[in-house]
């Protein structure tokens, strides 16, 4: 039988951990979106040299676990004389990982738009930036919405490794309670429910948004 008194007593601790997880997750996701847009534009325009650097970054980021990246930031950089706070390491690590995934999502969207649309926009007197802003990017974004939403959910779940840099996130709280009180079932139940409460609304909004775009005729 589950110890309901224990669950009720430690719900506030999970709420605080959820706030921290959500705050760091949102910050990292917003930064990864910025990185993703910049990298995808560099690849789209085939900027010399920088495009190669972006490709190396994407391969490095996508092929190394967030856990390894956090270990390097938190334990490796201080040996080089660069000390970062736990929160800074978490945000930088999540942004570094998420930026590559967001970049690929945006890139696939940009490449789905036919090149002739750029030429058509320029032929009617629009500037290059106007064509990109009003013609290319809206269509690319509609195609990119499903993978972007999937990446957001993926990155929120990746926050579960933040505990390795001494952050009192949801996973840290669960492990702490299990170690102190041996209430494994109760601690894990609250952990699962916490992530479900965080992720379910995002999943529902993503599904509704994708359905709305499909009905509106985008991305076909």
mmCIF file of C-alpha atoms in Angstrom:
data_model
loop_
_atom_site.group_PDB
_atom_site.id
_atom_site.type_symbol
_atom_site.label_atom_id
_atom_site.label_comp_id
_atom_site.label_asym_id
_atom_site.label_seq_id
_atom_site.Cartn_x
_atom_site.Cartn_y
_atom_site.Cartn_z
ATOM 1 C CA UNK A 1 0.000 0.000 0.000
ATOM 2 C CA UNK A 2 1.156 3.503 -0.807
ATOM 3 C CA UNK A 3 1.877 5.829 2.100
ATOM 4 C CA UNK A 4 -0.521 8.671 1.245
ATOM 5 C CA UNK A 5 0.613 10.736 4.243
ATOM 6 C CA UNK A 6 4.163 10.666 2.895
ATOM 7 C CA UNK A 7 2.957 11.721 -0.561
ATOM 8 C CA UNK A 8 0.930 14.635 0.815
ATOM 9 C CA UNK A 9 3.803 15.752 3.020
ATOM 10 C CA UNK A 10 6.317 15.949 0.184
ATOM 11 C CA UNK A 11 4.118 17.308 -2.604
ATOM 12 C CA UNK A 12 5.384 20.878 -1.881
ATOM 13 C CA UNK A 13 8.959 19.694 -2.417
ATOM 14 C CA UNK A 14 8.013 18.278 -5.826
ATOM 15 C CA UNK A 15 6.229 21.502 -6.702
ATOM 16 C CA UNK A 16 9.377 23.517 -6.012
ATOM 17 C CA UNK A 17 11.443 21.042 -8.018
ATOM 18 C CA UNK A 18 8.931 21.245 -10.877
ATOM 19 C CA UNK A 19 9.196 25.046 -10.903
ATOM 20 C CA UNK A 20 12.978 24.811 -11.159
ATOM 21 C CA UNK A 21 12.777 22.158 -13.868
ATOM 22 C CA UNK A 22 10.264 24.198 -15.859
ATOM 23 C CA UNK A 23 12.198 27.461 -15.497
ATOM 24 C CA UNK A 24 15.474 25.962 -16.634
ATOM 25 C CA UNK A 25 13.742 23.949 -19.342
ATOM 26 C CA UNK A 26 11.921 26.949 -20.819
ATOM 27 C CA UNK A 27 15.072 29.078 -20.764
ATOM 28 C CA UNK A 28 17.083 26.358 -22.477
ATOM 29 C CA UNK A 29 14.356 25.750 -25.077
ATOM 30 C CA UNK A 30 14.049 29.449 -25.946
ATOM 31 C CA UNK A 31 17.814 29.724 -26.397
ATOM 32 C CA UNK A 32 17.863 26.532 -28.453
ATOM 33 C CA UNK A 33 15.191 28.014 -30.753
ATOM 34 C CA UNK A 34 17.374 31.073 -31.319
ATOM 35 C CA UNK A 35 20.397 28.860 -32.010
ATOM 36 C CA UNK A 36 18.311 26.651 -34.277
ATOM 37 C CA UNK A 37 17.052 29.558 -36.393
ATOM 38 C CA UNK A 38 20.553 31.018 -36.776
ATOM 39 C CA UNK A 39 22.126 27.677 -37.700
ATOM 40 C CA UNK A 40 19.370 26.753 -40.158
ATOM 41 C CA UNK A 41 19.682 30.127 -41.912
ATOM 42 C CA UNK A 42 23.447 29.675 -42.213
ATOM 43 C CA UNK A 43 22.897 26.257 -43.765
ATOM 44 C CA UNK A 44 20.079 27.499 -46.002
ATOM 45 C CA UNK A 45 22.215 30.293 -47.447
ATOM 46 C CA UNK A 46 25.295 28.029 -47.557
ATOM 47 C CA UNK A 47 27.506 30.596 -45.823
ATOM 48 C CA UNK A 48 31.151 29.598 -46.482
ATOM 49 C CA UNK A 49 33.272 28.331 -43.565
ATOM 50 C CA UNK A 50 30.570 29.121 -40.975
ATOM 51 C CA UNK A 51 28.343 26.488 -42.566
ATOM 52 C CA UNK A 52 31.061 23.909 -41.964
ATOM 53 C CA UNK A 53 31.401 25.004 -38.331
ATOM 54 C CA UNK A 54 27.629 24.690 -37.900
ATOM 55 C CA UNK A 55 27.687 21.188 -39.383
ATOM 56 C CA UNK A 56 30.418 20.145 -36.943
ATOM 57 C CA UNK A 57 28.446 21.638 -34.043
ATOM 58 C CA UNK A 58 25.279 19.766 -35.055
ATOM 59 C CA UNK A 59 27.078 16.444 -35.361
ATOM 60 C CA UNK A 60 28.908 16.944 -32.058
ATOM 61 C CA UNK A 61 25.754 18.009 -30.216
ATOM 62 C CA UNK A 62 23.449 15.300 -31.575
ATOM 63 C CA UNK A 63 25.966 12.502 -31.019
ATOM 64 C CA UNK A 64 26.919 13.218 -27.409
ATOM 65 C CA UNK A 65 24.507 12.693 -24.488
ATOM 66 C CA UNK A 66 23.406 15.690 -22.425
ATOM 67 C CA UNK A 67 24.817 13.904 -19.375
ATOM 68 C CA UNK A 68 28.319 13.951 -20.885
ATOM 69 C CA UNK A 69 27.946 17.601 -21.877
ATOM 70 C CA UNK A 70 26.913 18.536 -18.332
ATOM 71 C CA UNK A 71 29.861 16.633 -16.849
ATOM 72 C CA UNK A 72 32.204 18.568 -19.129
ATOM 73 C CA UNK A 73 30.644 21.934 -18.236
ATOM 74 C CA UNK A 74 30.406 21.330 -14.485
ATOM 75 C CA UNK A 75 33.507 19.239 -13.782
ATOM 76 C CA UNK A 76 35.747 19.790 -16.806
ATOM 77 C CA UNK A 77 35.680 23.555 -17.308
ATOM 78 C CA UNK A 78 36.801 24.377 -13.723
ATOM 79 C CA UNK A 79 40.056 22.543 -14.476
ATOM 80 C CA UNK A 80 40.543 25.086 -17.279
ATOM 81 C CA UNK A 81 39.825 27.968 -14.919
ATOM 82 C CA UNK A 82 36.204 28.447 -15.980
ATOM 83 C CA UNK A 83 33.715 27.889 -13.166
ATOM 84 C CA UNK A 84 29.981 28.004 -13.948
ATOM 85 C CA UNK A 85 27.023 27.735 -11.612
ATOM 86 C CA UNK A 86 24.829 24.649 -11.680
ATOM 87 C CA UNK A 87 21.985 26.555 -13.328
ATOM 88 C CA UNK A 88 24.286 28.032 -15.959
ATOM 89 C CA UNK A 89 25.628 24.582 -16.802
ATOM 90 C CA UNK A 90 22.097 23.203 -17.099
ATOM 91 C CA UNK A 91 20.917 26.011 -19.384
ATOM 92 C CA UNK A 92 24.045 25.972 -21.567
ATOM 93 C CA UNK A 93 23.942 22.186 -21.866
ATOM 94 C CA UNK A 94 20.261 22.081 -22.784
ATOM 95 C CA UNK A 95 20.675 24.943 -25.267
ATOM 96 C CA UNK A 96 23.708 23.297 -26.836
ATOM 97 C CA UNK A 97 21.835 20.028 -27.278
ATOM 98 C CA UNK A 98 18.507 21.556 -28.272
ATOM 99 C CA UNK A 99 19.997 24.017 -30.758
ATOM 100 C CA UNK A 100 21.106 21.221 -33.076
ATOM 101 C CA UNK A 101 17.706 19.519 -33.019
ATOM 102 C CA UNK A 102 15.869 22.799 -33.581
ATOM 103 C CA UNK A 103 18.259 23.641 -36.413
ATOM 104 C CA UNK A 104 17.455 20.415 -38.223
ATOM 105 C CA UNK A 105 13.719 21.015 -37.760
ATOM 106 C CA UNK A 106 13.935 24.525 -39.201
ATOM 107 C CA UNK A 107 16.238 23.392 -42.003
ATOM 108 C CA UNK A 108 13.824 20.693 -43.141
ATOM 109 C CA UNK A 109 11.059 23.294 -43.169
ATOM 110 C CA UNK A 110 13.104 25.758 -45.229
ATOM 111 C CA UNK A 111 14.104 23.097 -47.713
ATOM 112 C CA UNK A 112 10.458 22.067 -48.173
ATOM 113 C CA UNK A 113 9.683 25.478 -49.713
ATOM 114 C CA UNK A 114 10.348 25.496 -53.453
ATOM 115 C CA UNK A 115 13.185 27.762 -54.602
ATOM 116 C CA UNK A 116 10.948 29.314 -57.246
ATOM 117 C CA UNK A 117 9.009 31.119 -54.525
ATOM 118 C CA UNK A 118 12.073 33.181 -53.716
ATOM 119 C CA UNK A 119 12.466 34.090 -57.381
ATOM 120 C CA UNK A 120 8.763 34.928 -57.680
ATOM 121 C CA UNK A 121 8.903 37.206 -54.648
ATOM 122 C CA UNK A 122 11.940 39.039 -55.966
ATOM 123 C CA UNK A 123 10.313 39.437 -59.390
ATOM 124 C CA UNK A 124 7.355 41.382 -57.927
ATOM 125 C CA UNK A 125 9.604 43.878 -56.193
ATOM 126 C CA UNK A 126 10.043 42.397 -52.723
ATOM 127 C CA UNK A 127 13.464 42.560 -51.124
ATOM 128 C CA UNK A 128 15.295 39.385 -50.223
ATOM 129 C CA UNK A 129 14.539 39.866 -46.509
ATOM 130 C CA UNK A 130 10.850 40.554 -47.237
ATOM 131 C CA UNK A 131 10.516 37.362 -49.269
ATOM 132 C CA UNK A 132 12.103 35.400 -46.461
ATOM 133 C CA UNK A 133 9.957 37.072 -43.803
ATOM 134 C CA UNK A 134 6.559 37.024 -45.533
ATOM 135 C CA UNK A 135 6.794 34.112 -47.979
ATOM 136 C CA UNK A 136 9.446 31.532 -47.131
ATOM 137 C CA UNK A 137 9.606 31.531 -43.338
ATOM 138 C CA UNK A 138 5.819 31.224 -42.634
ATOM 139 C CA UNK A 139 5.589 28.178 -44.899
ATOM 140 C CA UNK A 140 8.749 26.667 -43.453
ATOM 141 C CA UNK A 141 7.487 27.218 -39.925
ATOM 142 C CA UNK A 142 4.205 25.425 -40.623
ATOM 143 C CA UNK A 143 6.154 22.386 -41.812
ATOM 144 C CA UNK A 144 8.541 22.600 -38.854
ATOM 145 C CA UNK A 145 5.854 22.741 -36.146
ATOM 146 C CA UNK A 146 5.535 18.944 -35.546
ATOM 147 C CA UNK A 147 9.292 18.305 -35.139
ATOM 148 C CA UNK A 148 9.688 21.497 -33.095
ATOM 149 C CA UNK A 149 6.977 20.380 -30.674
ATOM 150 C CA UNK A 150 8.538 16.927 -30.465
ATOM 151 C CA UNK A 151 11.885 18.559 -29.672
ATOM 152 C CA UNK A 152 10.322 20.654 -26.889
ATOM 153 C CA UNK A 153 8.939 17.509 -25.235
ATOM 154 C CA UNK A 154 12.277 15.741 -25.720
ATOM 155 C CA UNK A 155 14.208 18.595 -24.092
ATOM 156 C CA UNK A 156 11.853 18.808 -21.111
ATOM 157 C CA UNK A 157 12.425 15.099 -20.523
ATOM 158 C CA UNK A 158 16.177 15.604 -20.839
ATOM 159 C CA UNK A 159 16.055 17.905 -17.795
ATOM 160 C CA UNK A 160 15.886 14.726 -15.727
ATOM 161 C CA UNK A 161 19.701 14.576 -15.790
ATOM 162 C CA UNK A 162 20.160 18.031 -14.243
ATOM 163 C CA UNK A 163 20.568 16.388 -10.859
ATOM 164 C CA UNK A 164 24.158 15.428 -11.792
ATOM 165 C CA UNK A 165 25.159 19.093 -11.442
ATOM 166 C CA UNK A 166 23.662 19.360 -7.951
ATOM 167 C CA UNK A 167 20.360 20.934 -8.976
ATOM 168 C CA UNK A 168 17.295 20.096 -6.874
ATOM 169 C CA UNK A 169 15.170 19.140 -9.875
ATOM 170 C CA UNK A 170 12.464 16.477 -9.917
ATOM 171 C CA UNK A 171 14.872 13.578 -10.329
ATOM 172 C CA UNK A 172 17.121 14.892 -7.554
ATOM 173 C CA UNK A 173 14.179 15.139 -5.144
ATOM 174 C CA UNK A 174 12.981 11.628 -5.986
ATOM 175 C CA UNK A 175 16.423 10.098 -5.488
ATOM 176 C CA UNK A 176 16.903 12.058 -2.269
ATOM 177 C CA UNK A 177 13.628 10.831 -0.769
ATOM 178 C CA UNK A 178 14.318 7.251 -1.789
ATOM 179 C CA UNK A 179 17.754 7.415 -0.190
ATOM 180 C CA UNK A 180 16.482 8.970 3.040
ATOM 181 C CA UNK A 181 13.192 7.157 3.614
ATOM 182 C CA UNK A 182 13.248 4.159 1.252
ATOM 183 C CA UNK A 183 9.824 5.187 -0.062
ATOM 184 C CA UNK A 184 10.609 4.062 -3.598
ATOM 185 C CA UNK A 185 7.058 3.553 -4.874
ATOM 186 C CA UNK A 186 5.769 6.838 -3.485
ATOM 187 C CA UNK A 187 8.761 8.876 -4.696
ATOM 188 C CA UNK A 188 8.671 7.388 -8.188
ATOM 189 C CA UNK A 189 4.910 7.794 -8.444
ATOM 190 C CA UNK A 190 5.195 11.505 -7.672
ATOM 191 C CA UNK A 191 8.087 11.771 -10.141
ATOM 192 C CA UNK A 192 6.076 10.191 -12.951
ATOM 193 C CA UNK A 193 3.014 12.307 -12.196
ATOM 194 C CA UNK A 194 5.127 15.467 -12.099
ATOM 195 C CA UNK A 195 6.556 14.872 -15.563
ATOM 196 C CA UNK A 196 3.126 13.862 -16.834
ATOM 197 C CA UNK A 197 1.642 17.134 -15.574
ATOM 198 C CA UNK A 198 4.465 19.085 -17.228
ATOM 199 C CA UNK A 199 4.433 17.281 -20.560
ATOM 200 C CA UNK A 200 0.788 16.407 -21.179
ATOM 201 C CA UNK A 201 -0.378 20.019 -21.811
ATOM 202 C CA UNK A 202 2.515 20.542 -24.237
ATOM 203 C CA UNK A 203 1.614 17.357 -26.093
ATOM 204 C CA UNK A 204 -2.058 18.350 -26.311
ATOM 205 C CA UNK A 205 -1.254 21.867 -27.558
ATOM 206 C CA UNK A 206 1.180 20.435 -30.134
ATOM 207 C CA UNK A 207 -1.457 18.015 -31.425
ATOM 208 C CA UNK A 208 -4.097 20.746 -31.686
ATOM 209 C CA UNK A 209 -1.680 23.112 -33.415
ATOM 210 C CA UNK A 210 -0.598 20.485 -35.915
ATOM 211 C CA UNK A 211 -4.228 19.589 -36.631
ATOM 212 C CA UNK A 212 -5.150 23.232 -37.116
ATOM 213 C CA UNK A 213 -2.306 23.767 -39.557
ATOM 214 C CA UNK A 214 -3.338 20.656 -41.473
ATOM 215 C CA UNK A 215 -6.947 21.802 -41.738
ATOM 216 C CA UNK A 216 -5.786 25.265 -42.790
ATOM 217 C CA UNK A 217 -3.975 23.699 -45.680
ATOM 218 C CA UNK A 218 -0.386 24.329 -44.579
ATOM 219 C CA UNK A 219 2.408 21.841 -44.922
ATOM 220 C CA UNK A 220 0.780 19.973 -47.793
#
